[in-house]
PDB file of C-alpha atoms in Angstrom:
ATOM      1  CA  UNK A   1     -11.049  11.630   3.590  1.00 96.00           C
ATOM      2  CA  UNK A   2     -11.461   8.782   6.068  1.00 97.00           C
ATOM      3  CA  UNK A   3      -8.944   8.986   9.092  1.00 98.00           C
ATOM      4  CA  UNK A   4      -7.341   5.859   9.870  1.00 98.00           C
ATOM      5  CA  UNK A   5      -6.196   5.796  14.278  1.00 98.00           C
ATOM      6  CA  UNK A   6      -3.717   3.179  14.969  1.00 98.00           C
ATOM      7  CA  UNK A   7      -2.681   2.080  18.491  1.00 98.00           C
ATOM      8  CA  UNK A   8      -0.344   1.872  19.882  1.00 98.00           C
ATOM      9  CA  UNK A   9       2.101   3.321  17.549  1.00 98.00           C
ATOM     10  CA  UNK A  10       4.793   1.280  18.682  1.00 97.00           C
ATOM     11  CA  UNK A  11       5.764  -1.892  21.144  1.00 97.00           C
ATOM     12  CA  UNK A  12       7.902  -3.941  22.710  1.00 97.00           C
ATOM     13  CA  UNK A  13       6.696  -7.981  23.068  1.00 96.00           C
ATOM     14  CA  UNK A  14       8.341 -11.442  23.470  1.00 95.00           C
ATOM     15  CA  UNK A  15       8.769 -14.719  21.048  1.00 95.00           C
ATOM     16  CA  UNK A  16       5.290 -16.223  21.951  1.00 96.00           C
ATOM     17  CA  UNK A  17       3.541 -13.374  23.470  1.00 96.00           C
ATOM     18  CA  UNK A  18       0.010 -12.524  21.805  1.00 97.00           C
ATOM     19  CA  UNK A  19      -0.165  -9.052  20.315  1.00 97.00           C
ATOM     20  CA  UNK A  20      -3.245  -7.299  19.455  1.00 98.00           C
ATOM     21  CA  UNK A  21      -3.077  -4.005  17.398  1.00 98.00           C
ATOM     22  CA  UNK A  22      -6.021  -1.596  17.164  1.00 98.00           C
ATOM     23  CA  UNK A  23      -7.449   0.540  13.882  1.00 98.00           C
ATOM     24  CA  UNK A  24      -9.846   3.038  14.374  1.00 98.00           C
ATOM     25  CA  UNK A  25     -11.799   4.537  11.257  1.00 98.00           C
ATOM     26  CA  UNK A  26     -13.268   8.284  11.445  1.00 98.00           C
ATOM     27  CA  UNK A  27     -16.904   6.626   9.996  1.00 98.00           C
ATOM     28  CA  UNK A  28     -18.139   3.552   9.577  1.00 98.00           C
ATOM     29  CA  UNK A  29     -16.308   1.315   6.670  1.00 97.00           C
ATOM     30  CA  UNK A  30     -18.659  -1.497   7.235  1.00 96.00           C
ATOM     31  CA  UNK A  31     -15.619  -4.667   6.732  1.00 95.00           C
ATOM     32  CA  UNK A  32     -13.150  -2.693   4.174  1.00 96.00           C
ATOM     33  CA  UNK A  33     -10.300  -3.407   6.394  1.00 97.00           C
ATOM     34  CA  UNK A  34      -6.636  -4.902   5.209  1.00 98.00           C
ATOM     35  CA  UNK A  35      -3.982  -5.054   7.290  1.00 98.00           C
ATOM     36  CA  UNK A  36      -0.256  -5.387   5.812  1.00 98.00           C
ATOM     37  CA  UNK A  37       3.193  -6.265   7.089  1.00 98.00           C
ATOM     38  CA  UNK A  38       6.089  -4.285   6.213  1.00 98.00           C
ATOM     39  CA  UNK A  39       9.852  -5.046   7.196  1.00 97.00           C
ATOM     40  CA  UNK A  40      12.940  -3.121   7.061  1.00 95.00           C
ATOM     41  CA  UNK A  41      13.686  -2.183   3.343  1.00 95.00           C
ATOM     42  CA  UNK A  42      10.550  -4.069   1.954  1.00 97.00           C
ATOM     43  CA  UNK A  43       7.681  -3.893   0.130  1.00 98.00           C
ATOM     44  CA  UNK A  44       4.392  -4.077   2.286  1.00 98.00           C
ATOM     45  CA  UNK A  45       2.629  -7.627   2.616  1.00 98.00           C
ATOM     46  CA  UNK A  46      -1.085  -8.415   2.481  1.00 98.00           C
ATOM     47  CA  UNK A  47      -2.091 -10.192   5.710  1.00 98.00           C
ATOM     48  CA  UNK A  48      -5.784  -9.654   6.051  1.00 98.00           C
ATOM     49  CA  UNK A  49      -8.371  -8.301   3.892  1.00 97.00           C
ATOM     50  CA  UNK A  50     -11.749  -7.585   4.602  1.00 96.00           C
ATOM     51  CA  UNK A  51     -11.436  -7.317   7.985  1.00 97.00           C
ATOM     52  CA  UNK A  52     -10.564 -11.023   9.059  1.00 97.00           C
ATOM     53  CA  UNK A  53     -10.059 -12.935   5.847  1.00 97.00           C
ATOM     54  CA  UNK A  54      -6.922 -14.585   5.822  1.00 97.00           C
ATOM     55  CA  UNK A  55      -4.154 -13.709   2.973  1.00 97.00           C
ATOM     56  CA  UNK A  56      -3.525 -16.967   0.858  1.00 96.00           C
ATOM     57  CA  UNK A  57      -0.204 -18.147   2.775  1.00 96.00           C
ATOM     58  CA  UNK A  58       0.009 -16.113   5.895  1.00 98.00           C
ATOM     59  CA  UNK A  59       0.595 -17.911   8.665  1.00 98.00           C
ATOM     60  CA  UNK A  60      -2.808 -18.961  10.652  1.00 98.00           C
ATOM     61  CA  UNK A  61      -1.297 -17.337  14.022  1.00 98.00           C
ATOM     62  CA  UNK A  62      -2.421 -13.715  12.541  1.00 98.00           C
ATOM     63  CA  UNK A  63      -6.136 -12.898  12.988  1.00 98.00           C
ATOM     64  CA  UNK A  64      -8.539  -9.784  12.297  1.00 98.00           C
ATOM     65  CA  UNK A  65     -11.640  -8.379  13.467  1.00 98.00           C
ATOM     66  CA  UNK A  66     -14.423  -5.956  13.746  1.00 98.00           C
ATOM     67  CA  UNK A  67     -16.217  -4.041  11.781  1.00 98.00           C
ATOM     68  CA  UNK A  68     -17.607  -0.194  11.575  1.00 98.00           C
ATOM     69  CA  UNK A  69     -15.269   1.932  12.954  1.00 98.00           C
ATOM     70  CA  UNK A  70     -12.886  -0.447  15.319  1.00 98.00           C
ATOM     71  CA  UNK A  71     -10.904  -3.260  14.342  1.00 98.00           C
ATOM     72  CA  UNK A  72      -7.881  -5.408  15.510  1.00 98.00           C
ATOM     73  CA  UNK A  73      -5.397  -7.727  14.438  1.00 98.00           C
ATOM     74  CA  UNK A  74      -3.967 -10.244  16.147  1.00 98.00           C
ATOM     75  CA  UNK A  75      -0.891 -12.235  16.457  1.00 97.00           C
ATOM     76  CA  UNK A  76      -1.632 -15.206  18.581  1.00 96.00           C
ATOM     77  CA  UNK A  77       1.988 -16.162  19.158  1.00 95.00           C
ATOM     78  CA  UNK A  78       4.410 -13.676  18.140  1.00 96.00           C
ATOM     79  CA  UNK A  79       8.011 -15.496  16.045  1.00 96.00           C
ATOM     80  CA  UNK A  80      10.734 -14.021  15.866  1.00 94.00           C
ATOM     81  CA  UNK A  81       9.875 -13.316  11.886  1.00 95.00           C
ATOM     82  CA  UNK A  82       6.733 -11.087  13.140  1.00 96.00           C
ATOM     83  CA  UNK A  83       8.889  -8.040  14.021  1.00 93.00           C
ATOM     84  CA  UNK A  84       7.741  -5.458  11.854  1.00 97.00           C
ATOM     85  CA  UNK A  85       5.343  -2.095  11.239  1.00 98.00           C
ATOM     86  CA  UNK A  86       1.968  -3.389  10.503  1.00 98.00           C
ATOM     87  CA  UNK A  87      -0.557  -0.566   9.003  1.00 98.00           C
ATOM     88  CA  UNK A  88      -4.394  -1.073   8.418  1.00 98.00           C
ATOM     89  CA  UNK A  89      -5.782   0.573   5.583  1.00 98.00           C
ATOM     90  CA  UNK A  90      -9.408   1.567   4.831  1.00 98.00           C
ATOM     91  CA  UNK A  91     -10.870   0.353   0.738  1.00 97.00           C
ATOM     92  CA  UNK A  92     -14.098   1.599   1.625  1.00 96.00           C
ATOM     93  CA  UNK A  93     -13.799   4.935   0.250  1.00 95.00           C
ATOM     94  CA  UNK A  94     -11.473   7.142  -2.629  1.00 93.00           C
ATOM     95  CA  UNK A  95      -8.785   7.748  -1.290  1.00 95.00           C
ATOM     96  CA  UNK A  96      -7.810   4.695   0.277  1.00 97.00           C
ATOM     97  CA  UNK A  97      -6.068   5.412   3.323  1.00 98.00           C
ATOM     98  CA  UNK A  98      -3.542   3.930   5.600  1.00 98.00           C
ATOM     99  CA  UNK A  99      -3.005   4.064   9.436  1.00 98.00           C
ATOM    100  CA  UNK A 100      -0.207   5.448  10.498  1.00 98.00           C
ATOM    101  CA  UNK A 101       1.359   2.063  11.802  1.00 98.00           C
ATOM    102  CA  UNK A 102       2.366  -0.245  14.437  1.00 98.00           C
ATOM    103  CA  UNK A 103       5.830  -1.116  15.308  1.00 98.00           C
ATOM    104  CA  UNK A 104       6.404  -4.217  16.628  1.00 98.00           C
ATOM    105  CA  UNK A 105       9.970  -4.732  18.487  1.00 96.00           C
ATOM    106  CA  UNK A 106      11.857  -7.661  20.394  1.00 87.00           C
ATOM    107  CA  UNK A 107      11.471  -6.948  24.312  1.00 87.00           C
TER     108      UNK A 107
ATOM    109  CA  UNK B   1       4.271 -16.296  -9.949  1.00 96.00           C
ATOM    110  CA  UNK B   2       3.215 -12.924  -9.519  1.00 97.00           C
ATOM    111  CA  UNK B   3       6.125 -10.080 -10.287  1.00 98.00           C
ATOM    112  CA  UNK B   4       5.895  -5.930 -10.111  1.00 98.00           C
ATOM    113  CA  UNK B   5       9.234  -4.586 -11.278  1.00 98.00           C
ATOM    114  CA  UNK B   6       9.884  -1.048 -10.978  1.00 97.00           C
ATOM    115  CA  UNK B   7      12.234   1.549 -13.129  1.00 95.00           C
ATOM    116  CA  UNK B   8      12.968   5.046 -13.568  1.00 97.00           C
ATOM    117  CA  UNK B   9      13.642   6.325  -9.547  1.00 97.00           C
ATOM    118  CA  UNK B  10      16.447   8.874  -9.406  1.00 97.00           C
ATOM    119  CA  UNK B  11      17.700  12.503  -8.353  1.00 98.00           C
ATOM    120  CA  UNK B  12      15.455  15.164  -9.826  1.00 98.00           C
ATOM    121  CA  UNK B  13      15.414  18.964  -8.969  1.00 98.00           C
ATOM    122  CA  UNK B  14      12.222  20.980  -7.868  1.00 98.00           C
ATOM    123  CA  UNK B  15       9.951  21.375 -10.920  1.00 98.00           C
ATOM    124  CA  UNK B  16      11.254  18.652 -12.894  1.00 98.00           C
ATOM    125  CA  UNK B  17       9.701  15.595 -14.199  1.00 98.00           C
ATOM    126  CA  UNK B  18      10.001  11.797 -13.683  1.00 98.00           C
ATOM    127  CA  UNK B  19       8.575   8.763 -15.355  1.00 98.00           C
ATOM    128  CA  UNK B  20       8.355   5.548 -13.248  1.00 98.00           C
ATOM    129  CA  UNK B  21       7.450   2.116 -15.118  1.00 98.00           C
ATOM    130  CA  UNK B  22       6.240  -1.367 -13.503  1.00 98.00           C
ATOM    131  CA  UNK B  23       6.662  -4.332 -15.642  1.00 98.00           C
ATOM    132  CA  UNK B  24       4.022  -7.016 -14.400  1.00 98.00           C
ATOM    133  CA  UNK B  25       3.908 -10.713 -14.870  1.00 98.00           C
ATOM    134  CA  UNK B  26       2.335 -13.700 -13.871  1.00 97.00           C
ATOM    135  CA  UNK B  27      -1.223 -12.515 -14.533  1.00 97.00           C
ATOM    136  CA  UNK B  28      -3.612 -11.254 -16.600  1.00 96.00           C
ATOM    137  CA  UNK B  29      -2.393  -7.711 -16.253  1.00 96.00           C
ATOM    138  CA  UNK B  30      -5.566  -6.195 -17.945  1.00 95.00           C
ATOM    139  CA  UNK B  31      -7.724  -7.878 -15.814  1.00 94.00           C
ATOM    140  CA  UNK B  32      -6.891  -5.992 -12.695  1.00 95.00           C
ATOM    141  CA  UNK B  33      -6.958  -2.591 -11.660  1.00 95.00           C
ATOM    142  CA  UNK B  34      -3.310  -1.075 -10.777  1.00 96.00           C
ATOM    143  CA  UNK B  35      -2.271   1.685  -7.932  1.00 97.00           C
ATOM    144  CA  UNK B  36       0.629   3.574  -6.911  1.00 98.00           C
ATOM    145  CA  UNK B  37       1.790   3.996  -3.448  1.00 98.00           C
ATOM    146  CA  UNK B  38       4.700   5.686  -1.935  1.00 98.00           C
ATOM    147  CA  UNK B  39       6.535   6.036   1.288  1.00 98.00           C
ATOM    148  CA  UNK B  40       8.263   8.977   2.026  1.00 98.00           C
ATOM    149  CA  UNK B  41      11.562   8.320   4.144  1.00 97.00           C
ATOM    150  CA  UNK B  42      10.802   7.176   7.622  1.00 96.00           C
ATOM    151  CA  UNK B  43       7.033   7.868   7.297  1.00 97.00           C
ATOM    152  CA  UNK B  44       4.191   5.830   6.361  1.00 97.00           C
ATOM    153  CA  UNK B  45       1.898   4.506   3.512  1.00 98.00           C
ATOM    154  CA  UNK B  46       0.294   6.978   1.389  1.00 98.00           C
ATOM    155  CA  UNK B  47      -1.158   6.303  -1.235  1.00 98.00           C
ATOM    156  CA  UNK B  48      -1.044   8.159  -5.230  1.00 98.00           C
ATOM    157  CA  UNK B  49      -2.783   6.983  -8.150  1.00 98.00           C
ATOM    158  CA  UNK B  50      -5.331   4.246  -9.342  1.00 97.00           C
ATOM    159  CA  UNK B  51      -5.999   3.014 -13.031  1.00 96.00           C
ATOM    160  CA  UNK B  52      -8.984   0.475 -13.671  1.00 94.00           C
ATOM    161  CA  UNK B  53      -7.668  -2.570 -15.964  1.00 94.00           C
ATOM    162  CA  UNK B  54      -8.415  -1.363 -19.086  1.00 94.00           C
ATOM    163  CA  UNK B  55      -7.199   2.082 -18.395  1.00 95.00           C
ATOM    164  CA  UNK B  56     -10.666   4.195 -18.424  1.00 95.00           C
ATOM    165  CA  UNK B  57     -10.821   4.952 -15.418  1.00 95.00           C
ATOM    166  CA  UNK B  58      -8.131   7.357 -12.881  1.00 97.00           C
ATOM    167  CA  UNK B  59      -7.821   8.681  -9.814  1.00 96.00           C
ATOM    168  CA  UNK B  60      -5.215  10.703  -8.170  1.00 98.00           C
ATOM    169  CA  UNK B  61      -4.480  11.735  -4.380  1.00 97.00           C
ATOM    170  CA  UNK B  62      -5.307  15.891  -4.260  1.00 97.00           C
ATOM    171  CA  UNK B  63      -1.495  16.890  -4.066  1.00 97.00           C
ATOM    172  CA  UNK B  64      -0.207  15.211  -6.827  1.00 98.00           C
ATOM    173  CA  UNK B  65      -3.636  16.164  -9.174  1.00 98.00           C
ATOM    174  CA  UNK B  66      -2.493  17.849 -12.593  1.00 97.00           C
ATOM    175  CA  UNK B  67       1.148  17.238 -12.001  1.00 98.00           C
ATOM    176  CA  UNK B  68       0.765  13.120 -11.711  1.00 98.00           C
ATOM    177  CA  UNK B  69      -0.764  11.145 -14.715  1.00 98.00           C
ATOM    178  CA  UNK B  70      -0.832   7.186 -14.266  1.00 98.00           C
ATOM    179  CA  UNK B  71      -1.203   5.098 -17.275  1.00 98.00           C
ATOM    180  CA  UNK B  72      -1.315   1.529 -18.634  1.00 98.00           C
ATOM    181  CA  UNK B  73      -0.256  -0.145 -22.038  1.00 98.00           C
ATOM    182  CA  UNK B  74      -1.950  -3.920 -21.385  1.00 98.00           C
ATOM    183  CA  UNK B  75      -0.329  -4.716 -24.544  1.00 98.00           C
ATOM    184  CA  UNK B  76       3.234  -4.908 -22.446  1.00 98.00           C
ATOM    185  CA  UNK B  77       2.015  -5.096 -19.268  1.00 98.00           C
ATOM    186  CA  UNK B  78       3.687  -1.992 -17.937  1.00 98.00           C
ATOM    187  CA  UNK B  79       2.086   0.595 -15.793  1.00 98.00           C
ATOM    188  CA  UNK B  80       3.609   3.982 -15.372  1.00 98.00           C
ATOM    189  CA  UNK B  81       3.840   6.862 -13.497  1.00 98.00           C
ATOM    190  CA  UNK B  82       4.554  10.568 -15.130  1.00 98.00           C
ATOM    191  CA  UNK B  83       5.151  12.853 -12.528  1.00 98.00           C
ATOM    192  CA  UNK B  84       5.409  16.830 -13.612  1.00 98.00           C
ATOM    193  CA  UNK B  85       5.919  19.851 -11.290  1.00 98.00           C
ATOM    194  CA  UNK B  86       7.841  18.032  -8.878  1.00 98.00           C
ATOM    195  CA  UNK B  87       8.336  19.293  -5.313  1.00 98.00           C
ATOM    196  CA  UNK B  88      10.592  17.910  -2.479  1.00 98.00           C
ATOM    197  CA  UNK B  89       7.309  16.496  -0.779  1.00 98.00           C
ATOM    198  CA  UNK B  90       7.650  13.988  -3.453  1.00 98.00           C
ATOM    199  CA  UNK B  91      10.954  12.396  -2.104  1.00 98.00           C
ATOM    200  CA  UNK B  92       9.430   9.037  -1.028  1.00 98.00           C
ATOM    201  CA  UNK B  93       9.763   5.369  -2.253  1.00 98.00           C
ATOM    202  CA  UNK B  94       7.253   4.385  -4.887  1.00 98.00           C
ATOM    203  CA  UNK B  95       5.368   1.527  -4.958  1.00 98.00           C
ATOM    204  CA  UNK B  96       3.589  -0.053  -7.741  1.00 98.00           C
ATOM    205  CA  UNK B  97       0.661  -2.425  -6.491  1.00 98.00           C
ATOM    206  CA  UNK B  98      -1.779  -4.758  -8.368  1.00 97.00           C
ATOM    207  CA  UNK B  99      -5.355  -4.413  -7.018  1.00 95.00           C
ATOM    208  CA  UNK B 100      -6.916  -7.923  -6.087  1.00 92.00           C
ATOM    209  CA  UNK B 101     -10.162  -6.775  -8.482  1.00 84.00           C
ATOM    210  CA  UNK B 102     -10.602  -4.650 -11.960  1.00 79.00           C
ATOM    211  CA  UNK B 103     -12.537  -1.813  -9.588  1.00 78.00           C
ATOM    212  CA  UNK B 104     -11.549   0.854  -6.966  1.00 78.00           C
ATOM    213  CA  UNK B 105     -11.869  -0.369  -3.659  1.00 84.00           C
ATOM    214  CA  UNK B 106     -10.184  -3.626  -3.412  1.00 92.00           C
ATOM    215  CA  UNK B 107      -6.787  -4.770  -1.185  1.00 96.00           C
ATOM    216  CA  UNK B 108      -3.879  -4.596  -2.419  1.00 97.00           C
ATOM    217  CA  UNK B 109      -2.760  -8.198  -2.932  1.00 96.00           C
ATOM    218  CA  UNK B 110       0.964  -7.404  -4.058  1.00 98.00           C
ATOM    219  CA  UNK B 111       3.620  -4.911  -4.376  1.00 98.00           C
ATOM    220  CA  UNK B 112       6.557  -4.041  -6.308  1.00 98.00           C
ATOM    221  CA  UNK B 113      10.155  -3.574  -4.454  1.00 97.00           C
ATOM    222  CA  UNK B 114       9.806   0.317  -5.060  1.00 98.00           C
ATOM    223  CA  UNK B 115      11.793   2.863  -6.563  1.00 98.00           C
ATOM    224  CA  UNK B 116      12.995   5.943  -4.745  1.00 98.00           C
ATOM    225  CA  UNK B 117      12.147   9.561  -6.043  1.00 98.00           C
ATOM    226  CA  UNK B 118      14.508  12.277  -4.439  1.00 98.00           C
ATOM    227  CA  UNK B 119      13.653  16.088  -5.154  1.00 98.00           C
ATOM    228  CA  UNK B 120      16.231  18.114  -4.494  1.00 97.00           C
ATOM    229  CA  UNK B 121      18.414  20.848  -6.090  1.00 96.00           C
TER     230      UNK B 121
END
């Protein structure tokens, strides 16, 4: 099975700051990378897919990128809405797999 | 307006058995492949089980092989879940979530509101 890294596993930013979070795969997945939102008590929410192709409604502030084995998504100005675990997860492969997430909290 | 519904969570002891539904609407259910995911409690994503849109195809995560078997009926557009042999490493949220193609390897686009499994005696 494909290993998915995430870092870092959790931190702390400001209303405004830009956030990056990093996914590492454990071989190449060429651009079958999604990233998803989850909040407290929710269902996940599709945010990116295919690396850096913007979800139909998400806001334009959230950005992805990379390819291979390294990727990143991006918050360019963090709201106050944006707190939340974010996870990548690899569709290259059976069994899809999931990073182990990114909490993001109010500093 | 796209809607996954989940049913049939509860309280079930070690080696018992548990069917979860998803009633889908606002698509064409049998044009898109289906997956379940669950969380366990505090943990992450993992995900279970994948069934093509017109049911021919399966796949299943290796722990829950031979104890889970997903299914479809296109005709009501419910997916479900059977889950056999249960053990308390089951305890976790369920997800259902619609697949943004008919084949394996695609996002998943949305998500039900989950239904919590609990194994315990």
């Amino acid at each position: 099975d494909i290993q998915m890294t995430q870092s870092p596993s959790s931190l702390s930013a400001s209303v405004g700051d830009r956030v990056t979070i990093t996914c590492r795969a454990s071989q190449s997945i060429s651009n079958s990378l999604n990233w998803y939102q989850q909040k407290p008590g929710k269902a996940p929410k599709l945010l990116i897919y295919a690396a850096s192709s913007l979800q139909s409604g998400v806001p334009s502030r959230f950005s992805g990128s990379g390819s291979g084995t390294d990727f990143t998504l991006t918050i360019g100005s963090l709201q106050p809405e944006d707190f939340a675990i974010y996870y990548c997860q690899q569709s290259y492969t059976t069994p899809p797999t999931f990073g182990g997430g990114t909490k993001v909290e109010i500093k | 307006e796209v809607q996954l519904l989940e049913f049939g969570g509860g309280l079930v002891q070690p080696g018992g058995s548990l069917r979860l539904s998803c009633a889908a609407s606002g698509f064409t259910f049998s044009s898109y492949a289906m997956s379940w995911v669950r969380q366990a409690p505090g943990k992450g994503l993992e995900w279970v089980s994948f069934i093509s849109g017109s049911g021919r195809n399966t796949y299943y995560e290796d722990s829950v092989k031979g104890r889970f078997t997903i299914s479809r009926d296109n005709s009501k557009n419910t997916l479900y879940l059977q889950m056999n042999s249960l053990r308390a490493e089951d305890t976790a949220v369920y997800y259902c979530a619609k697949d943004s193609s008919l084949t394996m390897g695609s996002p998943f686009d949305y998500w039900g509101q989950g239904t919590l499994v609990t194994v315990s005696s």
